[in-house]
Coordinates of C-alpha atoms in Angstrom, one line a residue:
Chain A
X1 CA 0.0 0.0 0.0
X2 CA 1.2 3.5 0.6
X3 CA 4.6 3.7 2.3
X4 CA 6.9 6.4 3.4
X5 CA 10.0 6.9 1.4
X6 CA 13.0 9.1 2.3
X7 CA 14.2 11.5 -0.3
X8 CA 17.6 13.2 0.4
X9 CA 19.1 16.0 -1.7
X10 CA 22.9 15.4 -2.0
X11 CA 25.5 17.5 -3.7
X12 CA 27.8 15.6 -6.1
X13 CA 30.6 15.4 -3.6
X14 CA 32.9 12.5 -2.7
X15 CA 31.8 10.9 0.5
X16 CA 28.3 12.3 0.9
X17 CA 26.6 9.0 0.2
X18 CA 28.9 7.3 2.6
X19 CA 27.9 9.8 5.3
X20 CA 24.2 9.2 4.8
X21 CA 24.6 5.5 5.1
X22 CA 26.9 5.9 8.1
X23 CA 24.4 8.2 9.9
X24 CA 21.6 5.7 9.3
X25 CA 23.8 2.7 10.2
X26 CA 24.9 4.2 13.5
X27 CA 21.3 4.8 14.4
X28 CA 20.5 1.2 13.7
X29 CA 18.3 2.0 10.7
X30 CA 18.3 -0.5 7.9
X31 CA 17.9 0.3 4.2
X32 CA 15.4 -1.9 2.5
X33 CA 15.7 -0.4 -0.9
X34 CA 17.4 2.6 -2.4
X35 CA 18.1 4.3 -5.7
X36 CA 19.8 7.5 -6.8
X37 CA 18.5 10.0 -9.4
X38 CA 21.3 12.3 -10.6
X39 CA 22.0 15.4 -12.5
X40 CA 25.2 17.3 -13.2
X41 CA 25.3 19.1 -9.8
X42 CA 23.3 17.0 -7.4
X43 CA 21.5 13.8 -6.8
X44 CA 18.4 12.7 -5.0
X45 CA 18.7 9.6 -2.9
X46 CA 15.4 7.8 -2.5
X47 CA 15.1 4.9 -0.2
X48 CA 12.9 2.8 2.0
X49 CA 14.1 2.3 5.5
X50 CA 13.2 0.3 8.6
X51 CA 11.9 3.3 10.6
X52 CA 11.2 6.3 8.2
X53 CA 10.1 8.7 10.9
X54 CA 13.1 8.2 13.1
X55 CA 15.4 8.2 10.1
X56 CA 13.9 11.6 9.0
X57 CA 14.6 13.1 12.4
X58 CA 18.1 11.8 12.6
X59 CA 19.0 13.0 9.1
X60 CA 17.4 16.4 9.7
X61 CA 19.5 16.8 12.9
X62 CA 22.6 16.0 10.9
X63 CA 21.6 18.8 8.4
X64 CA 20.6 16.6 5.5
X65 CA 18.0 18.0 3.2
X66 CA 15.6 15.2 3.7
X67 CA 11.9 14.9 3.0
X68 CA 9.3 12.1 3.2
X69 CA 7.5 11.1 0.0
X70 CA 4.6 8.7 -0.3
X71 CA 5.2 5.7 -2.6
X72 CA 3.3 2.5 -3.5
X73 CA 5.0 -0.9 -3.2
X74 CA 3.8 -4.1 -4.9
X75 CA 5.3 -7.4 -5.9
X76 CA 4.9 -9.4 -9.0
X77 CA 6.3 -12.7 -10.3
X78 CA 10.0 -12.5 -11.4
X79 CA 9.1 -13.7 -14.9
X80 CA 9.3 -12.1 -18.4
X81 CA 6.3 -9.8 -19.0
X82 CA 5.0 -9.6 -15.5
X83 CA 5.9 -6.0 -14.9
X84 CA 4.5 -5.1 -18.3
X85 CA 1.2 -6.5 -17.3
X86 CA 1.0 -4.5 -14.1
X87 CA 2.2 -1.3 -15.9
X88 CA -0.5 -1.8 -18.4
X89 CA -3.1 -1.7 -15.7
X90 CA -1.8 1.6 -14.5
X91 CA -1.6 3.2 -18.0
X92 CA -5.1 2.0 -18.7
X93 CA -6.3 3.7 -15.5
X94 CA -4.5 6.9 -16.6
X95 CA -1.9 6.7 -13.7
X96 CA 1.3 8.5 -14.6
X97 CA 4.5 7.3 -13.0
X98 CA 7.1 9.9 -11.9
X99 CA 9.7 7.3 -11.1
X100 CA 10.1 3.7 -10.0
X101 CA 12.7 1.3 -8.8
X102 CA 12.6 -2.4 -8.3
X103 CA 14.6 -5.4 -7.2
X104 CA 14.1 -9.1 -7.8
X105 CA 14.2 -11.4 -4.8
X106 CA 14.0 -15.1 -5.8
X107 CA 10.7 -15.9 -7.5
X108 CA 9.2 -12.5 -6.8
X109 CA 10.2 -9.0 -7.7
X110 CA 9.4 -6.0 -5.5
X111 CA 8.5 -2.7 -7.1
X112 CA 8.3 0.8 -5.6
X113 CA 6.5 3.5 -7.7
X114 CA 5.8 7.1 -7.2
X115 CA 2.6 7.9 -9.1
X116 CA 1.3 11.4 -9.6
X117 CA -2.0 10.2 -8.1
X118 CA -1.5 7.8 -5.2
X119 CA -5.2 6.9 -4.7
X120 CA -5.9 6.2 -8.3
X121 CA -2.8 4.0 -8.4
X122 CA -3.7 2.0 -5.3
X123 CA -7.3 1.6 -6.6
X124 CA -6.1 0.4 -10.1
X125 CA -3.7 -2.1 -8.6
X126 CA -6.2 -3.4 -6.0
X127 CA -8.9 -3.9 -8.7
X128 CA -6.6 -6.0 -10.8
X129 CA -5.6 -8.0 -7.7
X130 CA -1.9 -7.0 -7.9
X131 CA -0.2 -7.9 -4.6
X132 CA 0.4 -4.7 -2.8
X133 CA 3.1 -4.5 -0.2
X134 CA 2.0 -3.2 3.2
X135 CA 4.2 -0.3 4.5
X136 CA 5.5 -2.3 7.4
X137 CA 6.4 -5.2 5.2
X138 CA 8.3 -2.9 2.9
X139 CA 10.3 -1.4 5.8
X140 CA 11.3 -4.9 7.0
X141 CA 12.4 -6.2 3.6
Chain B
X1 CA 22.7 69.3 17.6
X2 CA 20.6 66.8 15.8
X3 CA 17.8 69.2 14.9
X4 CA 19.5 72.5 14.5
X5 CA 19.1 74.8 11.4
X6 CA 21.4 73.7 8.7
X7 CA 22.8 77.3 8.5
X8 CA 23.8 77.0 12.2
X9 CA 25.3 73.6 11.6
X10 CA 27.4 75.0 8.7
X11 CA 28.6 77.7 11.0
X12 CA 29.7 75.3 13.7
X13 CA 31.3 73.1 11.0
X14 CA 33.2 76.0 9.6
X15 CA 34.5 77.1 13.0
X16 CA 35.5 73.5 13.8
X17 CA 37.2 72.9 10.5
X18 CA 39.2 76.1 10.7
X19 CA 40.4 75.0 14.1
X20 CA 41.1 71.5 12.9
X21 CA 43.2 72.5 9.9
X22 CA 45.2 74.8 12.2
X23 CA 45.6 71.9 14.6
X24 CA 46.8 69.3 12.1
X25 CA 49.1 71.8 10.4
X26 CA 50.9 72.3 13.6
X27 CA 50.7 68.8 15.1
X28 CA 50.7 66.3 12.2
X29 CA 53.8 66.5 10.0
X30 CA 52.1 64.4 7.3
X31 CA 49.4 67.0 6.7
X32 CA 51.8 70.0 7.1
X33 CA 53.9 68.5 4.3
X34 CA 50.9 67.8 2.1
X35 CA 49.5 71.3 2.5
X36 CA 52.9 72.9 1.9
X37 CA 53.2 70.9 -1.3
X38 CA 49.8 72.2 -2.4
X39 CA 50.7 75.7 -1.4
X40 CA 48.1 75.8 1.3
X41 CA 48.2 77.4 4.7
X42 CA 45.5 77.2 7.5
X43 CA 44.5 80.8 6.6
X44 CA 43.2 79.5 3.2
X45 CA 40.4 77.7 5.1
X46 CA 37.8 80.3 5.9
X47 CA 34.7 78.1 6.0
X48 CA 33.5 74.6 5.5
X49 CA 33.1 75.3 1.8
X50 CA 36.9 75.5 1.6
X51 CA 37.2 71.8 2.5
X52 CA 37.5 71.0 -1.2
X53 CA 41.0 72.6 -1.1
X54 CA 42.3 70.1 1.4
X55 CA 44.3 67.0 0.6
X56 CA 42.7 63.5 0.7
X57 CA 43.8 60.7 3.0
X58 CA 43.6 57.0 2.0
X59 CA 44.0 53.7 3.8
X60 CA 47.4 53.5 2.1
X61 CA 48.5 56.7 4.0
X62 CA 47.4 55.0 7.2
X63 CA 49.5 51.9 6.4
X64 CA 52.5 54.0 5.3
X65 CA 52.4 55.8 8.6
X66 CA 51.9 52.6 10.7
X67 CA 51.5 52.6 13.6
X68 CA 51.3 56.1 15.1
X69 CA 52.7 58.4 12.3
X70 CA 49.4 60.2 11.9
X71 CA 48.9 60.9 15.6
X72 CA 48.7 64.6 16.5
X73 CA 49.4 64.1 20.2
X74 CA 52.2 62.3 22.1
X75 CA 51.5 58.7 23.3
X76 CA 51.1 60.0 26.8
X77 CA 47.8 61.5 25.8
X78 CA 46.5 58.5 23.9
X79 CA 43.9 56.6 25.9
X80 CA 42.9 53.7 23.6
X81 CA 44.2 52.0 20.5
X82 CA 42.1 50.1 18.0
X83 CA 43.1 48.4 14.8
X84 CA 41.2 47.4 11.6
X85 CA 39.6 44.0 11.3
X86 CA 40.1 41.4 8.7
X87 CA 42.3 43.0 6.1
X88 CA 45.6 41.7 4.8
X89 CA 49.0 43.1 5.6
X90 CA 49.5 45.6 8.4
X91 CA 46.5 46.5 10.4
X92 CA 45.2 50.0 10.2
X93 CA 45.7 51.6 13.6
X94 CA 43.5 54.3 15.2
X95 CA 44.3 56.1 18.4
X96 CA 41.9 58.0 20.7
X97 CA 42.5 60.6 23.4
X98 CA 40.2 60.6 26.4
X99 CA 38.1 63.3 24.8
X100 CA 37.9 61.3 21.5
X101 CA 36.5 58.4 23.4
X102 CA 34.0 60.7 25.1
X103 CA 32.8 62.2 21.7
X104 CA 32.6 58.7 20.2
X105 CA 30.6 57.4 23.1
X106 CA 28.2 60.3 22.9
X107 CA 27.7 59.6 19.2
X108 CA 26.9 56.0 19.8
X109 CA 24.5 56.9 22.6
X110 CA 22.8 59.3 20.1
X111 CA 22.2 56.3 17.8
X112 CA 20.7 54.1 20.6
X113 CA 18.4 56.9 21.6
X114 CA 17.2 57.3 18.1
X115 CA 16.3 53.6 18.0
X116 CA 14.1 54.3 21.1
X117 CA 16.4 52.5 23.5
X118 CA 16.9 53.8 27.1
X119 CA 18.2 52.9 30.5
X120 CA 15.5 50.2 30.9
X121 CA 17.0 48.2 28.0
X122 CA 19.2 45.2 28.4
X123 CA 21.9 45.3 25.7
X124 CA 23.5 42.1 24.3
X125 CA 26.7 43.3 22.6
X126 CA 27.6 40.5 20.2
X127 CA 30.1 42.4 18.2
X128 CA 33.6 41.1 18.7
X129 CA 35.4 42.8 21.6
X130 CA 39.1 43.6 21.2
X131 CA 40.9 45.5 18.5
X132 CA 37.7 45.7 16.4
X133 CA 35.8 48.9 17.4
X134 CA 32.4 47.2 17.3
X135 CA 32.3 45.5 20.6
X136 CA 33.8 48.1 22.9
X137 CA 32.2 50.9 20.9
X138 CA 28.7 49.6 21.3
X139 CA 29.5 48.7 24.9
X140 CA 30.5 52.3 25.8
X141 CA 27.5 53.8 24.1
X142 CA 25.1 51.4 25.9
X143 CA 26.7 52.0 29.3
X144 CA 26.6 55.8 28.7
X145 CA 22.9 55.4 28.0
X146 CA 22.5 53.8 31.4
X147 CA 21.3 50.5 30.0
X148 CA 22.3 47.1 31.4
X149 CA 25.0 45.7 29.3
X150 CA 25.9 42.0 28.6
X151 CA 29.4 42.1 27.1
X152 CA 28.9 38.9 25.1
X153 CA 31.3 39.4 22.2
X154 CA 30.8 37.3 19.1
X155 CA 30.8 33.5 18.8
X156 CA 29.7 30.8 21.3
X157 CA 26.3 30.8 19.8
X158 CA 24.6 28.5 22.2
X159 CA 25.7 30.6 25.1
X160 CA 24.5 33.7 23.2
X161 CA 21.0 32.2 23.0
X162 CA 21.0 31.0 26.5
X163 CA 21.9 34.4 28.0
X164 CA 19.7 36.3 25.6
X165 CA 16.9 34.2 26.9
X166 CA 17.8 34.0 30.6
X167 CA 18.9 37.6 31.0
X168 CA 15.9 38.9 28.9
X169 CA 18.0 40.9 26.5
X170 CA 15.9 43.5 24.8
X171 CA 18.5 45.0 22.4
X172 CA 21.0 43.1 20.2
X173 CA 24.1 44.6 18.6
X174 CA 26.0 42.6 16.0
X175 CA 26.7 42.2 12.3
X176 CA 23.6 41.4 10.2
X177 CA 25.2 38.1 9.0
X178 CA 25.7 37.0 12.6
X179 CA 22.2 38.0 13.5
X180 CA 20.9 35.6 10.7
X181 CA 23.0 32.8 12.2
X182 CA 21.6 33.6 15.6
X183 CA 18.1 33.5 14.3
X184 CA 18.6 30.1 12.8
X185 CA 20.2 28.8 16.0
X186 CA 17.3 30.2 18.0
X187 CA 14.9 28.3 15.8
X188 CA 16.9 25.1 16.2
X189 CA 17.2 25.5 20.0
X190 CA 13.5 24.8 20.2
X191 CA 12.9 27.7 22.6
X192 CA 9.8 29.5 21.4
X193 CA 10.5 33.0 20.1
X194 CA 7.9 34.5 22.5
X195 CA 10.1 33.4 25.4
X196 CA 12.7 36.0 24.2
X197 CA 12.3 39.7 25.2
X198 CA 14.3 41.0 22.2
X199 CA 12.7 44.2 20.8
X200 CA 15.2 45.9 18.6
X201 CA 18.7 45.5 17.2
X202 CA 21.5 47.7 15.8
X203 CA 23.1 46.0 12.9
X204 CA 26.3 47.3 11.2
X205 CA 29.9 46.7 10.3
X206 CA 29.0 45.3 6.9
X207 CA 26.6 46.5 4.2
X208 CA 23.1 45.0 4.3
X209 CA 20.0 45.3 2.2
X210 CA 16.4 46.2 2.8
X211 CA 15.4 42.6 2.1
X212 CA 17.9 41.5 4.7
X213 CA 16.2 43.8 7.2
X214 CA 12.8 42.3 6.5
X215 CA 14.2 38.8 6.9
X216 CA 15.9 39.7 10.2
X217 CA 12.9 41.5 11.6
X218 CA 10.6 38.7 10.8
X219 CA 12.9 35.9 12.0
X220 CA 13.8 37.6 15.3
X221 CA 10.5 39.5 15.9
X222 CA 12.3 42.8 16.2
X223 CA 12.8 46.2 14.7
X224 CA 16.2 46.3 13.0
X225 CA 18.2 49.6 12.7
X226 CA 21.3 50.4 10.8
X227 CA 24.4 51.6 12.7
X228 CA 27.1 52.9 10.5
X229 CA 30.8 53.4 11.3
X230 CA 34.3 52.7 10.4
X231 CA 37.3 52.5 12.7
X232 CA 39.3 55.1 10.8
X233 CA 36.6 57.7 11.6
X234 CA 35.7 56.4 15.1
X235 CA 34.0 53.1 15.0
X236 CA 30.2 52.4 15.2
X237 CA 28.1 55.5 15.7
X238 CA 29.3 57.6 12.8
X239 CA 25.7 57.3 11.6
X240 CA 22.4 55.8 12.6
X241 CA 18.8 55.3 11.4
X242 CA 16.0 57.1 13.2
X243 CA 12.4 55.7 13.6
X244 CA 11.6 56.8 10.0
X245 CA 14.3 54.6 8.6
X246 CA 14.7 56.8 5.5
X247 CA 18.4 56.9 5.4
X248 CA 21.2 56.9 7.9
X249 CA 21.8 60.2 9.8
X250 CA 25.4 61.1 10.1
X251 CA 26.9 62.7 13.2
X252 CA 28.2 65.5 11.0
X253 CA 29.0 67.9 13.9
X254 CA 32.0 65.6 14.5
X255 CA 32.5 63.7 11.3
X256 CA 32.0 65.9 8.3
X257 CA 30.8 63.9 5.2
X258 CA 31.3 64.7 1.5
X259 CA 30.6 62.7 -1.6
X260 CA 33.1 62.7 -4.4
X261 CA 33.4 61.1 -7.8
X262 CA 35.9 58.2 -7.1
X263 CA 37.6 58.8 -10.4
X264 CA 37.9 62.6 -10.6
X265 CA 37.8 63.2 -6.8
X266 CA 35.5 66.2 -7.5
X267 CA 32.5 66.8 -5.3
X268 CA 29.2 65.6 -6.8
X269 CA 25.8 67.3 -6.5
X270 CA 23.7 66.5 -3.4
X271 CA 21.8 63.3 -3.9
X272 CA 24.3 61.9 -6.4
X273 CA 26.1 58.7 -5.8
X274 CA 29.9 58.7 -5.2
X275 CA 32.5 57.8 -2.7
X276 CA 31.9 58.9 0.9
X277 CA 34.7 61.0 2.4
X278 CA 35.0 62.1 6.1
X279 CA 36.9 64.9 7.8
X280 CA 37.3 64.9 11.6
X281 CA 36.1 68.2 13.0
X282 CA 36.8 67.5 16.7
X283 CA 39.2 64.6 16.9
X284 CA 42.5 65.1 18.9
X285 CA 44.3 61.8 18.8
X286 CA 44.5 60.9 15.1
X287 CA 42.5 63.5 13.1
X288 CA 42.1 62.8 9.4
X289 CA 41.3 65.2 6.6
X290 CA 39.1 64.0 3.8
X291 CA 39.5 60.3 4.5
X292 CA 38.3 58.2 1.6
X293 CA 36.0 55.4 2.9
X294 CA 35.6 53.6 -0.4
X295 CA 31.9 53.3 0.5
X296 CA 29.6 54.2 -2.3
X297 CA 26.4 56.1 -1.4
X298 CA 24.7 59.5 -1.6
X299 CA 23.8 62.3 0.8
X300 CA 20.5 64.0 1.3
X301 CA 20.2 67.3 3.1
X302 CA 16.4 67.8 3.4
X303 CA 15.0 67.7 7.0
X304 CA 13.9 64.2 8.0
X305 CA 10.3 63.5 9.0
X306 CA 11.7 62.7 12.5
X307 CA 12.7 66.3 12.8
X308 CA 16.4 65.8 12.6
X309 CA 18.3 68.0 10.2
X310 CA 21.4 65.8 10.4
X311 CA 22.3 64.8 6.8
X312 CA 21.0 61.4 5.7
X313 CA 23.1 58.8 3.8
X314 CA 21.5 56.2 1.5
X315 CA 22.2 52.6 2.1
X316 CA 25.8 51.8 1.2
X317 CA 25.7 50.4 -2.3
X318 CA 29.0 48.6 -1.6
X319 CA 32.6 49.4 -1.1
X320 CA 34.2 50.6 -4.3
X321 CA 36.6 47.8 -3.3
X322 CA 33.8 45.2 -3.2
X323 CA 32.6 46.1 -6.7
X324 CA 33.4 43.2 -9.1
X325 CA 33.8 43.9 -12.8
X326 CA 32.5 40.8 -14.6
X327 CA 32.9 40.8 -18.4
X328 CA 33.0 44.6 -18.2
X329 CA 29.8 44.8 -16.1
X330 CA 29.8 46.3 -12.6
X331 CA 28.4 43.8 -10.1
X332 CA 27.9 44.5 -6.4
X333 CA 27.5 41.5 -4.1
X334 CA 24.6 43.4 -2.5
X335 CA 22.6 43.1 -5.7
X336 CA 23.0 39.3 -5.5
X337 CA 22.0 39.3 -1.9
X338 CA 18.8 41.3 -2.7
X339 CA 17.8 38.8 -5.3
X340 CA 18.3 35.8 -3.0
X341 CA 16.5 37.5 -0.2
X342 CA 13.4 38.3 -2.2
X343 CA 12.9 34.6 -2.9
X344 CA 11.6 32.6 0.0
X345 CA 12.9 29.4 -1.4
X346 CA 16.5 30.2 -0.6
X347 CA 18.4 30.7 2.6
X348 CA 20.1 34.2 2.9
X349 CA 23.6 32.7 2.9
X350 CA 25.6 32.5 -0.2
X351 CA 29.1 32.2 -1.6
X352 CA 30.0 33.8 -4.9
X353 CA 33.1 32.5 -6.6
X354 CA 34.5 34.6 -9.5
X355 CA 37.0 33.0 -11.8
X356 CA 38.4 33.4 -15.3
X357 CA 38.1 30.4 -17.6
X358 CA 39.4 30.7 -21.2
X359 CA 39.7 34.5 -20.8
X360 CA 36.1 34.8 -19.8
X361 CA 34.9 35.8 -16.3
X362 CA 32.7 33.3 -14.6
X363 CA 30.5 33.6 -11.5
X364 CA 29.4 30.6 -9.5
X365 CA 26.9 31.1 -6.8
X366 CA 26.4 28.6 -4.1
X367 CA 23.1 28.9 -2.3
X368 CA 21.1 26.7 0.0
X369 CA 17.5 25.8 -0.6
X370 CA 15.3 26.1 2.5
X371 CA 14.3 22.7 3.9
X372 CA 10.6 23.1 3.2
X373 CA 11.3 23.9 -0.5
X374 CA 13.3 20.7 -1.3
X375 CA 11.3 18.5 -3.6
X376 CA 11.7 14.8 -4.3
X377 CA 11.9 15.4 -8.0
X378 CA 15.0 16.4 -10.0
X379 CA 12.8 18.7 -12.2
X380 CA 11.4 20.5 -9.2
X381 CA 14.9 21.3 -8.0
X382 CA 16.0 22.3 -11.4
X383 CA 13.1 24.6 -11.6
X384 CA 14.2 26.4 -8.5
X385 CA 17.7 26.7 -9.9
X386 CA 16.3 28.1 -13.2
X387 CA 14.1 30.6 -11.4
X388 CA 17.1 32.1 -9.5
X389 CA 19.3 32.0 -12.5
X390 CA 16.9 34.0 -14.7
X391 CA 16.2 36.5 -11.9
X392 CA 19.9 37.1 -11.5
X393 CA 20.3 37.4 -15.2
X394 CA 17.6 40.1 -15.4
X395 CA 19.0 42.1 -12.4
X396 CA 22.7 41.8 -13.2
X397 CA 22.5 41.4 -17.0
X398 CA 24.9 38.5 -16.6
X399 CA 24.7 34.8 -16.5
X400 CA 25.5 33.2 -13.1
X401 CA 26.2 29.5 -12.7
X402 CA 23.9 28.7 -9.7
X403 CA 24.8 25.7 -7.6
X404 CA 22.2 24.5 -5.1
X405 CA 24.0 23.1 -2.1
X406 CA 23.0 21.2 1.0
X407 CA 21.6 22.9 4.1
X408 CA 24.3 24.4 6.4
X409 CA 27.1 23.7 3.9
X410 CA 27.9 27.4 3.4
X411 CA 30.0 28.7 6.3
X412 CA 28.2 30.9 8.8
X413 CA 30.1 33.9 10.1
X414 CA 30.2 35.2 13.6
X415 CA 31.7 38.5 12.5
X416 CA 31.9 40.0 9.0
X417 CA 30.8 37.5 6.4
X418 CA 33.1 36.4 3.6
X419 CA 30.7 36.0 0.7
X420 CA 32.9 36.6 -2.4
X421 CA 36.0 34.7 -3.5
X422 CA 37.7 36.2 -6.5
X423 CA 40.1 33.7 -8.0
X424 CA 41.0 35.7 -11.0
X425 CA 44.7 36.6 -11.4
X426 CA 45.3 39.6 -13.5

């Protein structure tokens, strides 16, 4: 369903990514999934963590430009064409995807998407019986 | 003094200038020599209008006569020595007699009174104490006013906030850049702003803009006033804003101001912009004639709505030293500051780096986005960058390479802020 994702603005500087992961590691926060979108000057780290609220406070206290974004997580079979099937449901429902990232885990693949319209996305996926991932399950991956 | 007829003021200034020229001619060999070279004697100075005949003094003259070459009295009569802050090479030294300190103190007290402060106020002096005139100067003025004074000095920000809160400081004196830093630290401390008693502040020692005033007033919940000064003339208290805040009144009965064209050194018409020049009318220790401040501004002689007739100075546009020439265009850091401050998306701290790449001047501006304006999307952040870039382009007429940086990554200053780095080698 809808889960909290951390988004962190990072300058393109050696060591910044290390620092984020260190701060989280020292606080005992686990990263379940993460990806980086980048541009010439800066990057945005997006990730799902074990305790998003605490991670947000800790990163903020360490002067990171961090925000919380709502995302939707689902899983689908790790087979050719499965993702295309799910994405078709979304495009048919008129749901636009800003970004997504995914990772395969054995027979299943987990997908995190950021749609422009969260409710429409959840509705479309539920109607088509796509296996949505509960927020707490995502945090514990 | 502050509200007298301009004609009467001119008379007092004329009498004081005549006495001063006579005094330096006989007591400062540097000026006697200069005047002799120009074929001038004290008798040639009959009124304040003759000031234009007198030689100029520059910072280089002060350096060349380091440390006490420009003193008009023996050391036995010198009561205090201050030295310039933050410049390279030898410091610029200024020396005060007991009377000089008294006059200076009175001028600062005048400023504080104009801000509406009185003996009931609790002053937190967060200018640096020491050789820099800011700390001790504001201290003397506040004590003379009869106020309670916390001689805090700059730095140690958490202590600043604790004492400001616990002692119930009502008046803050510091540089505007440090005030911004304090405002941020107060917010982070978690102590509600209503728990502070701060009412007003005197900010000076570096040029600041109208937008910066709004920002500081809003963040600190105060009324912010400009205090102008420079150590060569006295220190803080050379000028001040009144409640009308329509220019900075100058204490011209002691420090006579002129505006000259920085290139031709000829006086400009009232209201025109040029370099501010001061002549001491009453100083004993180290009196200077026509000292070139390098500050660019203009003077207005109409009576202020507050009733004061003391001449008013516009906001300092910048030091002629601060002006950057980028691809042939004049750029003042204050223009960049104004643009940043008018956009709520950015923090007021910035760092401008000027360089020359393939014989073309380049400007890189590092600025922090306010936490609440960060977005999760690359396009959103690029839009912020584009907005600032195009605003700068339209104000400066030049392209600036804007780099958005992480919160708190630009160094905060406790004294005078260092906001421009010029890497060009000529």
